Amino acid sequence: MTRRQFLCGWALVLSSLVLVPPGRAGVPDESRPWIAVGRQGMVASDSMYASQAGLEILRAGGNAIDAATATSFALAVTRPYSMGLGGGGFMLVRLGQTGEVFVLDYRECAPRAATADMFVKAREKLAQRTGPEGQERTSAPSAPAVPAPSRYGGLAVGVPGHIAGHAAMLERLGTRSFREVLAPAVRLAEQGFAVDEHYCSIARDSLAKMRDQPELRRIGQGLLKRLLFDGKAPAPGDVLRQPELADTLRQLQREGPSAFYRGTIGQTVVEAVQSAGGILTTEDLSTYRPVWRTPLRIRYRERYELLLMPPPSSGGICVAETLNILENWDLAAVRRRDPSLAAHLTVEALKHAFADRARHLGDADFAPVPVAQLTSKAYAKELAGRIRDTAVSPAAAYGSPPDDSGTSHFCVADRWGNVVSCTETINTGFGSLVVAEPAGIVLNNEMDDFTAEPGKPNAFGLSQSDHNAVVPGKRPLSCMTPTIVLRDGRPVLAVGASGGPIIITATLQVILAVVEYGQPLADAIEGPRFHHQWDPNILYYNQFPADGPLVRGLKARGHELSDRRREAVVQALQIEDDTLTGASDPRKGGRPAGY
Ligand code: GLY
């Protein structure tokens, strides 16, 4: 089959599935194919194939939870550098009929043999072998240029929770079997799919990284063979087939999650991790459990309530703290008068939240996390009082003193009013680079989300405290921010993002754009965004004109600006009366699907 025939075939399959073409209010909008409108069901993910997989289940009568699992496993096939069976995630569900909210934490945890100093020791050993040179620079300018053992190789791998999480969620709230909802993913893995520009750009980056570093080439052998086209940079339209992953998915259909946690798939994963220098054991897999958590809830301006992810994510707390601070201004009025002041206030509020993240946050099952204090209106008022309209403050003045190209988000809604907001990850692009080969599973490097080497920022340039130190069984602090926004008690927006700490700032800005500024969802998703995480003390911006009033206004207040950081990718779903609007951020080439 030629590439052209393949694409035409898929185009036919896809067009036959979509009843309502992408566009606003049912009107096709050729200029914005990343927006879809429907009435009965909607999936917004960062892969067209995955959104279609979810839609297929919705149209067959499955609910949003069934469709979420179908979407997620299809994402594992088509976005294998972002998330997958070797990773974990968080899912928020609000049931339409009862209004009950369920939050599932199926994040990876540290293996039982993990220790707080394992990465310091591993780096010393690596340096003896390779010397301090030949090393890699991370995306954050202040991060050390090192092939950190917490990022690459077997030691970087946390105990995967993805399969256990979906099985638990499906058993509790789903209506379809594992076998049924995995079927679209099996097809995609078996028949293949055409890679898009985003896949190609990640492949080019990964190949360049491996070309420069023999150590990474060694670790990523399986990756090169299975997902990087034998080292030849793919072009958009090239077809990727994953027969081993298709076999794994079929085995999961037959045997359920025990094939991974107690069976032969798990054995393959353990062998791959151990031969890449890791410490994962079959006991780590057999004792892994997802955890049901209580959602974090905050009110915003009387009418709104936000359902947010609690620890071990930092996302919910940071969004809550930032919105609580911003509530002390009439931000929409400020923005009409002076957009750069509104941006400045938002950045200053975010810096307080990220300073508190760095000092206080970790897995609350293992370290004291002052959630109530950090999300209280009184604390936010005090922090708001410290923000000056005209200037930034010294770094130490943010938060309260201490007493610490991966990831994928999707949203689903169904005709029964159920809403899902779910973020999943293997951490950075292609995770640890280790592939459990016969199973076709890319393994996470979530251990780098811990304070892996005290005093050193992680891959995202985040400094963290010993509240987030490595402890066996503990979950590393996350930035994933799956969120559902209610107005007058009814869901109006599901939103979340991928991109490490940029997840938090991007999710917050889309919430502000829709809820506070009343912007159409399409503009909110497409529009420019900025990012500040307190440390490093740099305000990142991308699409704002460098000589425009917003950037000038921020510079005049003392912000140090840079345009050298990738942007987050947001997926969102808006619910207005009986209309569902799905939006997949054009930055990653996703497409929503609805009917
Ligand atoms: N691994 C990205 C996050 O959890 O924030």
Coordinates of C-alpha atoms and ligand atoms in Angstrom, one line a residue:
M1 CA 0.0 0.0 0.0
T2 CA 1.4 3.4 -0.9
R3 CA 1.4 6.3 1.5
R4 CA -1.2 8.0 -0.6
Q5 CA -3.5 5.0 -0.6
F6 CA -3.0 4.6 3.1
L7 CA -4.0 8.3 3.8
C8 CA -7.0 8.1 1.5
G9 CA -8.1 4.9 3.3
W10 CA -7.8 6.6 6.7
A11 CA -9.5 9.7 5.4
L12 CA -12.5 7.6 4.3
V13 CA -12.7 5.8 7.6
L14 CA -12.5 9.0 9.5
S15 CA -15.0 11.0 7.4
S16 CA -17.5 8.2 7.8
L17 CA -17.2 8.4 11.5
V18 CA -17.7 12.2 12.0
L19 CA -21.3 13.3 11.8
V20 CA -20.7 16.9 12.6
P21 CA -17.7 18.3 10.8
P22 CA -15.3 20.5 12.7
G23 CA -16.4 24.1 12.9
R24 CA -18.3 26.6 15.1
A25 CA -22.0 26.0 15.9
G26 CA -22.1 23.2 13.4
V27 CA -20.7 25.2 10.6
P28 CA -17.6 23.8 9.2
D29 CA -14.6 26.1 9.7
E30 CA -11.8 25.2 7.3
S31 CA -9.5 27.7 9.0
R32 CA -9.9 26.0 12.4
P33 CA -10.0 22.2 11.9
W34 CA -8.9 21.8 15.5
I35 CA -12.4 22.9 16.7
A36 CA -15.4 20.5 16.6
V37 CA -19.0 21.1 17.6
G38 CA -21.5 18.4 18.6
R39 CA -24.5 17.7 20.7
Q40 CA -24.2 14.1 21.9
G41 CA -20.6 13.4 22.6
M42 CA -17.2 14.9 22.2
V43 CA -13.5 14.0 22.6
A44 CA -10.7 16.5 22.4
S45 CA -7.3 14.9 22.4
D46 CA -3.9 15.8 20.9
S47 CA -4.2 13.0 18.2
M48 CA -6.9 12.9 15.5
Y49 CA -6.8 9.0 15.7
A50 CA -7.3 9.0 19.4
S51 CA -10.2 11.4 19.4
Q52 CA -11.8 9.2 16.7
A53 CA -11.2 6.1 18.9
G54 CA -13.1 7.7 21.7
L55 CA -15.9 8.8 19.4
E56 CA -16.3 5.3 18.0
I57 CA -17.0 4.1 21.6
L58 CA -19.4 7.0 22.3
R59 CA -21.3 6.3 19.1
A60 CA -21.5 2.6 20.0
G61 CA -23.3 3.6 23.2
G62 CA -20.4 3.7 25.6
N63 CA -20.2 6.5 28.2
A64 CA -17.5 9.1 28.6
I65 CA -15.5 6.8 30.9
D66 CA -15.4 4.0 28.3
A67 CA -14.5 6.5 25.6
A68 CA -11.7 7.9 27.9
T69 CA -10.0 4.5 28.0
A70 CA -10.4 4.0 24.3
T71 CA -8.9 7.5 23.7
S72 CA -6.1 6.9 26.1
F73 CA -5.0 3.5 24.6
A74 CA -5.2 5.0 21.1
L75 CA -3.0 7.9 22.3
A76 CA -0.5 5.3 23.6
V77 CA -0.2 4.1 20.0
T78 CA -0.1 7.4 18.2
R79 CA 1.6 9.6 20.8
P80 CA 4.1 7.1 22.2
Y81 CA 6.5 9.8 23.2
S82 CA 3.9 11.5 25.4
M83 CA 2.2 8.8 27.4
G84 CA 1.3 5.2 27.3
L85 CA 1.2 1.8 29.0
G86 CA 4.6 2.4 30.6
G87 CA 3.4 5.6 32.3
G88 CA 0.7 6.9 34.5
G89 CA -1.8 9.7 34.9
F90 CA -4.7 11.4 36.7
M91 CA -8.4 11.3 35.8
L92 CA -11.2 13.5 37.0
V93 CA -14.8 12.4 36.3
R94 CA -18.0 14.2 37.1
L95 CA -21.1 12.1 36.6
G96 CA -24.0 13.9 34.9
Q97 CA -26.8 12.1 36.8
T98 CA -25.7 12.5 40.4
G99 CA -23.0 15.3 40.2
E100 CA -20.6 12.9 42.0
V101 CA -16.9 13.6 41.4
F102 CA -14.3 10.8 41.2
V103 CA -10.6 11.4 41.1
L104 CA -8.2 8.6 40.3
D105 CA -4.4 8.8 40.8
Y106 CA -2.6 6.2 38.8
R107 CA 0.7 8.0 38.8
E108 CA 3.9 6.0 38.8
C109 CA 5.5 5.4 42.2
A110 CA 9.1 4.8 43.2
P111 CA 10.2 1.2 43.2
R112 CA 10.7 -0.5 46.6
A113 CA 14.5 -0.5 46.3
A114 CA 14.6 3.3 45.6
T115 CA 16.6 5.5 47.9
A116 CA 16.9 9.3 48.4
D117 CA 20.5 9.4 47.2
M118 CA 20.2 6.9 44.3
F119 CA 20.6 9.5 41.6
V120 CA 23.5 11.3 43.2
K121 CA 25.3 8.0 43.4
A122 CA 24.3 7.0 39.9
R123 CA 25.6 10.3 38.5
E124 CA 29.0 9.8 40.2
K125 CA 29.3 6.4 38.7
L126 CA 28.3 7.6 35.3
A127 CA 30.7 10.5 35.4
Q128 CA 33.5 8.0 36.2
R129 CA 32.6 6.1 33.1
T130 CA 31.8 8.9 30.6
G131 CA 33.4 12.0 32.2
P132 CA 31.5 15.3 32.7
E133 CA 31.4 16.1 29.0
G134 CA 29.4 14.8 26.1
Q135 CA 26.3 15.9 28.0
E136 CA 23.0 17.3 27.1
R137 CA 21.3 20.6 27.8
T138 CA 17.8 20.5 29.0
S139 CA 15.0 22.8 27.8
A140 CA 15.3 25.1 30.8
P141 CA 18.3 27.4 30.6
S142 CA 19.3 27.1 34.3
A143 CA 19.1 23.3 34.3
P144 CA 22.4 21.5 34.4
A145 CA 23.8 20.1 31.2
V146 CA 23.9 16.4 32.2
P147 CA 22.6 13.1 30.9
A148 CA 20.9 12.6 34.3
P149 CA 20.3 9.0 35.4
S150 CA 16.9 10.2 36.7
R151 CA 16.0 11.0 33.0
Y152 CA 17.5 8.2 30.9
G153 CA 17.9 4.5 31.4
G154 CA 16.4 2.0 33.7
L155 CA 16.8 3.9 37.0
A156 CA 14.6 6.7 35.7
V157 CA 11.6 4.3 35.5
G158 CA 8.9 4.5 38.1
V159 CA 6.3 1.7 38.6
P160 CA 3.8 2.2 35.7
G161 CA 0.1 2.8 36.7
H162 CA -1.6 3.4 33.4
I163 CA -3.2 0.0 32.9
A164 CA -4.2 -0.4 36.5
G165 CA -5.8 3.1 36.5
H166 CA -7.9 2.5 33.5
A167 CA -9.0 -1.0 34.7
A168 CA -10.1 0.5 38.0
M169 CA -11.9 3.4 36.5
L170 CA -13.6 1.2 33.9
E171 CA -14.7 -1.3 36.6
R172 CA -16.2 1.4 38.8
L173 CA -17.8 3.8 36.3
G174 CA -17.6 2.2 32.8
T175 CA -20.2 0.3 30.9
R176 CA -18.0 -1.6 28.4
S177 CA -15.4 -4.3 28.8
F178 CA -11.6 -3.8 28.5
R179 CA -11.8 -5.9 25.4
E180 CA -14.2 -3.6 23.7
V181 CA -12.6 -0.3 24.5
L182 CA -9.1 -1.4 23.5
A183 CA -10.3 -2.5 20.1
P184 CA -9.5 0.8 18.3
A185 CA -6.0 0.9 19.7
V186 CA -5.3 -2.7 18.6
R187 CA -6.4 -1.7 15.1
L188 CA -4.2 1.4 15.1
A189 CA -1.1 -0.5 16.3
E190 CA -1.7 -3.3 13.9
Q191 CA -2.6 -1.4 10.7
G192 CA -0.5 1.6 11.5
F193 CA -1.1 5.3 11.2
A194 CA 0.4 8.1 9.3
V195 CA 2.7 10.2 11.5
D196 CA 2.1 14.0 11.5
E197 CA 4.5 16.9 11.8
H198 CA 4.5 16.9 15.6
Y199 CA 5.6 13.2 15.6
C200 CA 8.3 14.0 13.1
S201 CA 9.6 17.0 15.0
I202 CA 9.9 14.9 18.2
A203 CA 11.6 12.2 16.2
R204 CA 14.1 14.6 14.8
D205 CA 14.9 16.0 18.2
S206 CA 15.3 12.6 19.7
L207 CA 17.5 11.4 16.9
A208 CA 19.7 14.5 17.2
K209 CA 20.1 13.9 20.9
M210 CA 21.1 10.3 20.4
R211 CA 23.5 11.2 17.6
D212 CA 25.3 13.5 20.0
Q213 CA 25.5 11.1 22.9
P214 CA 26.6 7.5 22.6
E215 CA 25.2 6.8 26.1
L216 CA 21.7 7.7 24.9
R217 CA 22.1 5.7 21.7
R218 CA 22.9 2.7 23.8
I219 CA 19.9 3.2 26.1
G220 CA 17.5 4.0 23.2
Q221 CA 18.4 1.1 20.8
G222 CA 14.9 -0.4 21.0
L223 CA 13.3 3.0 20.5
L224 CA 15.4 3.6 17.4
K225 CA 14.2 0.4 15.9
R226 CA 10.6 0.4 16.9
L227 CA 9.5 4.1 17.0
L228 CA 12.2 6.1 15.3
F229 CA 12.1 4.4 11.9
D230 CA 15.5 2.7 12.3
G231 CA 17.2 6.1 12.8
K232 CA 15.9 7.7 9.6
A233 CA 14.0 10.9 10.4
P234 CA 10.4 10.2 9.3
A235 CA 8.3 12.6 7.1
P236 CA 4.7 13.4 7.7
G237 CA 2.5 10.7 6.1
D238 CA 5.0 7.9 6.8
V239 CA 3.2 4.9 8.3
L240 CA 4.2 3.6 11.7
R241 CA 3.0 0.0 12.5
Q242 CA 3.6 -1.5 16.0
P243 CA 2.9 -5.2 15.7
E244 CA 4.4 -6.0 19.1
L245 CA 2.3 -3.4 20.9
A246 CA -0.8 -4.8 19.0
D247 CA 0.1 -8.3 20.5
T248 CA 0.4 -6.7 24.0
L249 CA -2.9 -5.0 23.7
R250 CA -4.6 -8.2 22.5
Q251 CA -3.1 -10.0 25.5
L252 CA -4.6 -7.3 27.7
Q253 CA -7.9 -7.7 26.0
R254 CA -7.8 -11.5 26.8
E255 CA -6.3 -11.5 30.2
G256 CA -7.0 -8.0 31.7
P257 CA -4.5 -5.9 33.7
S258 CA -3.0 -9.0 35.5
A259 CA -1.1 -9.7 32.3
F260 CA 0.9 -6.6 33.1
Y261 CA 1.0 -6.6 36.9
R262 CA 1.4 -10.4 37.4
G263 CA 2.0 -11.9 34.0
T264 CA 4.3 -12.1 31.1
I265 CA 4.0 -8.5 29.9
G266 CA 5.2 -7.3 33.3
Q267 CA 8.1 -9.8 33.2
T268 CA 9.2 -8.3 29.9
V269 CA 9.0 -4.8 31.4
V270 CA 11.1 -5.8 34.5
E271 CA 13.7 -7.5 32.3
A272 CA 14.0 -4.4 30.1
V273 CA 14.3 -2.0 33.0
Q274 CA 16.9 -4.2 34.8
S275 CA 19.0 -4.7 31.8
A276 CA 19.0 -0.9 31.4
G277 CA 20.4 -0.5 34.9
G278 CA 17.1 -0.1 36.8
I279 CA 15.7 -1.5 40.0
L280 CA 12.1 -2.3 39.1
T281 CA 11.0 -5.8 40.2
T282 CA 7.9 -8.0 39.6
E283 CA 7.0 -7.3 43.3
D284 CA 6.9 -3.6 42.5
L285 CA 4.3 -4.4 39.7
S286 CA 2.2 -6.8 41.7
T287 CA 1.9 -4.4 44.7
Y288 CA 1.1 -1.3 42.6
R289 CA -2.4 0.2 43.3
P290 CA -4.1 3.2 41.9
V291 CA -5.5 5.6 44.6
W292 CA -9.0 7.2 44.7
R293 CA -8.5 10.8 45.9
T294 CA -10.8 13.6 47.1
P295 CA -10.9 16.4 44.5
L296 CA -9.6 19.8 45.5
R297 CA -12.5 22.3 45.2
I298 CA -12.4 26.0 45.1
R299 CA -15.0 28.7 44.4
Y300 CA -14.2 31.5 42.0
R301 CA -16.2 34.7 41.9
E302 CA -19.4 33.3 43.4
R303 CA -20.8 31.5 40.4
Y304 CA -17.9 29.2 39.6
E305 CA -16.5 26.2 41.2
L306 CA -13.3 24.4 40.1
L307 CA -12.7 20.7 40.5
L308 CA -9.0 20.2 40.6
M309 CA -6.3 17.5 41.1
P310 CA -5.0 17.3 44.6
P311 CA -1.4 16.1 45.5
P312 CA 0.6 14.3 44.3
S313 CA -0.1 16.9 41.6
S314 CA 0.9 20.4 42.2
G315 CA -1.3 21.6 39.4
G316 CA -4.6 21.9 41.4
I317 CA -2.9 23.7 44.3
C318 CA -1.1 26.1 41.9
V319 CA -4.2 27.0 39.9
A320 CA -6.2 27.4 43.1
E321 CA -3.7 29.6 44.7
T322 CA -3.2 31.8 41.6
L323 CA -7.0 32.2 41.0
N324 CA -7.5 33.0 44.7
I325 CA -4.9 35.7 44.5
L326 CA -6.3 37.1 41.3
E327 CA -9.8 37.3 42.7
N328 CA -8.6 40.3 44.6
W329 CA -8.7 42.4 41.5
D330 CA -11.4 42.9 38.8
L331 CA -9.1 41.4 36.4
A332 CA -11.3 41.8 33.3
A333 CA -11.6 45.5 34.0
V334 CA -7.9 45.8 34.6
R335 CA -7.2 44.0 31.3
R336 CA -9.5 46.4 29.3
R337 CA -7.6 49.3 30.8
D338 CA -4.1 47.9 30.6
P339 CA -3.5 44.4 29.2
S340 CA 0.1 44.4 30.4
L341 CA -0.9 45.1 34.0
A342 CA -3.4 42.2 33.9
A343 CA -0.5 40.0 32.5
H344 CA 1.8 41.3 35.2
L345 CA -0.6 40.5 38.0
T346 CA -1.2 37.0 36.6
V347 CA 2.6 36.4 36.5
E348 CA 3.1 37.7 40.0
A349 CA 0.3 35.5 41.3
L350 CA 1.8 32.5 39.5
K351 CA 5.3 33.2 41.0
H352 CA 3.8 33.1 44.5
A353 CA 2.1 29.7 43.6
F354 CA 5.3 28.3 42.1
A355 CA 7.4 29.5 45.0
D356 CA 5.1 27.6 47.3
R357 CA 5.2 24.6 45.0
A358 CA 9.0 24.5 45.2
R359 CA 9.0 24.8 49.0
H360 CA 6.1 22.8 50.3
L361 CA 4.7 20.3 47.8
G362 CA 5.2 16.6 47.5
D363 CA 3.1 13.4 47.8
A364 CA 0.8 14.2 50.7
D365 CA 0.8 10.5 51.7
F366 CA 4.5 10.8 52.6
A367 CA 5.2 14.5 53.5
P368 CA 3.2 17.2 55.2
V369 CA 1.6 19.4 52.5
P370 CA -0.3 22.4 53.8
V371 CA -3.1 22.2 51.2
A372 CA -5.7 24.1 53.3
Q373 CA -3.4 27.0 54.0
L374 CA -2.1 27.3 50.4
T375 CA -5.6 27.3 49.0
S376 CA -7.2 29.5 51.6
K377 CA -8.7 32.9 50.5
A378 CA -7.1 34.6 53.5
Y379 CA -3.6 33.5 52.5
A380 CA -4.3 34.5 48.9
K381 CA -5.4 38.0 50.1
E382 CA -2.1 38.4 52.0
L383 CA -0.1 37.4 49.0
A384 CA -2.1 39.7 46.7
G385 CA -1.3 42.5 49.1
R386 CA 2.4 42.0 48.4
I387 CA 2.0 42.3 44.7
R388 CA 3.0 45.8 43.3
D389 CA 1.4 47.1 40.1
T390 CA 4.5 48.7 38.8
A391 CA 7.4 46.4 39.6
V392 CA 8.5 42.8 40.4
S393 CA 9.8 41.9 43.9
P394 CA 12.9 40.1 44.9
A395 CA 12.6 36.3 44.5
A396 CA 12.5 35.6 48.2
A397 CA 9.4 37.7 48.6
Y398 CA 7.2 35.1 46.8
G399 CA 5.2 32.4 48.6
S400 CA 5.7 31.7 52.3
P401 CA 9.1 30.7 53.8
P402 CA 9.9 27.0 53.9
D403 CA 9.3 25.0 57.2
D404 CA 10.9 21.7 49.5
S405 CA 7.8 16.6 25.2
G406 CA 5.9 14.2 27.0
T407 CA 2.4 14.2 28.5
S408 CA -1.0 14.3 26.9
H409 CA -4.3 15.7 28.0
F410 CA -7.8 14.8 26.8
C411 CA -11.4 15.6 27.6
V412 CA -14.5 13.6 26.9
A413 CA -18.2 14.4 27.4
D414 CA -21.2 12.2 26.6
R415 CA -24.9 12.6 26.1
W416 CA -25.6 11.7 29.8
G417 CA -23.7 14.7 31.1
N418 CA -20.7 12.8 32.2
V419 CA -17.4 14.7 31.8
V420 CA -13.9 13.4 31.9
S421 CA -10.7 15.4 32.2
C422 CA -7.6 13.3 32.1
T423 CA -3.8 13.9 31.8
E424 CA -1.3 11.1 31.3
T425 CA 2.4 11.0 30.9
I426 CA 5.6 9.1 30.6
N427 CA 7.3 12.5 31.5
T428 CA 9.7 13.8 28.9
G429 CA 9.7 12.9 25.2
F430 CA 9.9 9.1 24.9
G431 CA 10.4 8.9 28.7
S432 CA 13.5 7.0 29.8
L433 CA 14.2 6.0 26.2
V434 CA 14.0 2.4 27.4
V435 CA 11.5 0.2 25.4
A436 CA 10.4 -3.1 26.8
E437 CA 10.9 -4.5 23.3
P438 CA 8.9 -7.7 22.9
A439 CA 5.9 -5.8 24.4
G440 CA 6.5 -2.6 22.5
I441 CA 6.1 -0.4 25.6
V442 CA 8.0 2.8 26.1
L443 CA 8.9 3.3 29.8
N444 CA 8.5 6.4 31.7
N445 CA 11.2 8.6 33.4
E446 CA 8.9 9.8 36.1
M447 CA 11.6 9.4 38.7
D448 CA 13.0 12.8 37.5
D449 CA 9.9 14.5 38.8
F450 CA 11.2 13.8 42.3
T451 CA 13.8 16.0 43.9
A452 CA 16.2 13.5 42.3
E453 CA 19.4 15.3 43.0
P454 CA 18.9 17.7 45.9
G455 CA 19.8 21.3 45.0
K456 CA 19.6 20.6 41.3
P457 CA 16.5 21.5 39.1
N458 CA 14.8 18.8 37.2
A459 CA 14.3 18.4 33.4
F460 CA 11.8 21.3 33.5
G461 CA 14.1 23.6 35.5
L462 CA 12.0 23.1 38.6
S463 CA 13.6 23.4 42.0
Q464 CA 11.9 21.3 44.6
S465 CA 12.3 20.5 48.3
D466 CA 12.8 17.4 50.4
H467 CA 9.1 17.0 50.6
N468 CA 9.5 15.6 47.2
A469 CA 12.5 13.4 48.0
V470 CA 12.6 9.8 46.6
V471 CA 11.0 7.3 49.0
P472 CA 9.9 3.7 48.0
G473 CA 6.3 3.7 47.1
K474 CA 6.0 7.5 47.0
R475 CA 4.6 9.3 43.9
P476 CA 6.7 12.1 42.4
L477 CA 5.2 15.6 42.4
S478 CA 3.4 16.3 39.2
C479 CA 2.3 19.4 37.4
M480 CA -0.6 17.7 35.6
T481 CA -3.8 19.8 36.0
P482 CA -6.9 18.0 34.8
T483 CA -9.7 20.4 35.7
I484 CA -13.5 20.7 35.4
V485 CA -15.1 24.1 35.9
L486 CA -18.7 24.3 37.1
R487 CA -20.9 27.4 36.8
D488 CA -24.0 27.5 39.1
G489 CA -23.3 23.8 39.8
R490 CA -23.2 22.7 36.1
P491 CA -20.1 21.7 34.2
V492 CA -19.1 24.3 31.6
L493 CA -15.5 23.6 30.9
A494 CA -13.1 20.6 31.0
V495 CA -9.5 21.6 30.5
G496 CA -5.9 20.5 30.9
A497 CA -2.5 20.5 29.2
S498 CA 0.8 18.9 28.5
G499 CA 4.2 20.5 29.0
G500 CA 5.6 20.1 32.5
P501 CA 5.2 23.2 34.6
I502 CA 3.8 25.1 31.6
I503 CA 0.8 22.9 32.1
I504 CA -0.2 24.9 35.1
T505 CA 0.2 28.3 33.6
A506 CA -1.4 27.4 30.3
T507 CA -4.4 25.7 32.0
L508 CA -4.8 28.7 34.2
Q509 CA -4.7 31.2 31.3
V510 CA -7.3 29.2 29.3
I511 CA -9.6 29.2 32.4
L512 CA -9.1 33.0 32.8
A513 CA -9.7 33.6 29.1
V514 CA -13.0 31.8 29.1
V515 CA -14.3 32.4 32.6
E516 CA -12.9 35.9 33.4
Y517 CA -12.5 37.5 30.0
G518 CA -15.4 35.8 28.2
Q519 CA -13.3 34.8 25.2
P520 CA -14.5 32.1 22.7
L521 CA -12.8 28.8 23.4
A522 CA -11.2 28.7 20.0
D523 CA -9.4 32.1 20.7
A524 CA -8.5 31.0 24.2
I525 CA -6.8 27.8 23.0
E526 CA -5.1 29.4 19.9
G527 CA -4.0 32.6 21.6
P528 CA -0.5 33.5 22.9
R529 CA 0.4 32.6 26.5
F530 CA 3.2 33.3 28.8
H531 CA 4.9 31.2 31.5
H532 CA 6.7 32.0 34.8
Q533 CA 7.6 29.3 37.4
W534 CA 9.3 31.6 39.9
D535 CA 12.6 29.8 39.5
P536 CA 14.3 30.5 37.1
N537 CA 13.2 34.2 37.5
I538 CA 12.4 34.4 33.8
L539 CA 9.1 35.3 32.1
Y540 CA 8.7 33.2 29.0
Y541 CA 6.5 34.4 26.1
N542 CA 6.2 33.1 22.6
Q543 CA 3.6 34.7 20.3
F544 CA 3.4 38.2 21.7
P545 CA 5.2 40.7 19.5
A546 CA 8.6 41.4 21.2
D547 CA 8.1 45.2 20.6
G548 CA 4.4 45.2 21.4
P549 CA 2.8 47.1 24.4
L550 CA 2.3 43.9 26.4
V551 CA 6.0 42.9 26.4
R552 CA 7.0 46.5 26.8
G553 CA 4.7 46.9 29.8
L554 CA 6.1 43.8 31.4
K555 CA 9.7 44.8 30.8
A556 CA 9.0 48.2 32.4
R557 CA 7.8 46.5 35.5
G558 CA 11.2 44.7 35.8
H559 CA 10.3 41.2 34.4
E560 CA 13.2 39.5 32.6
L561 CA 11.7 38.1 29.4
S562 CA 12.7 35.3 27.1
D563 CA 11.1 33.6 24.1
R564 CA 13.2 30.5 24.3
R565 CA 10.9 27.9 25.7
R566 CA 8.4 25.5 24.0
E567 CA 4.7 26.2 24.7
A568 CA 2.2 24.0 26.5
V569 CA -0.5 22.1 24.5
V570 CA -4.0 22.6 25.9
Q571 CA -7.1 20.4 25.2
A572 CA -10.5 21.7 26.3
L573 CA -14.2 21.0 26.0
Q574 CA -16.8 23.6 26.5
I575 CA -20.4 22.8 27.4
E576 CA -23.0 25.5 26.7
D577 CA -26.7 24.6 26.8
D578 CA -26.9 21.5 24.5
T579 CA -23.7 22.3 22.6
L580 CA -20.4 20.6 23.1
T581 CA -17.3 22.4 21.6
G582 CA -14.1 20.4 21.6
A583 CA -10.7 22.2 21.0
S584 CA -7.4 20.5 20.4
D585 CA -4.5 22.9 20.6
P586 CA -3.1 23.5 17.1
R587 CA 0.4 23.5 18.6
K588 CA 0.4 19.7 18.6
G589 CA -1.8 19.0 15.6
G590 CA -4.6 17.3 17.5
R591 CA -8.2 17.1 16.3
P592 CA -11.3 16.8 18.4
A593 CA -14.2 14.5 17.3
G594 CA -17.8 14.8 18.1
Y595 CA -21.3 14.1 17.0
Ligands
GLY1 N1 5.8 14.4 34.2 C1 5.1 15.6 34.1 C2 4.3 15.9 35.3 O1 3.7 15.0 35.9 O2 4.2 17.1 35.6

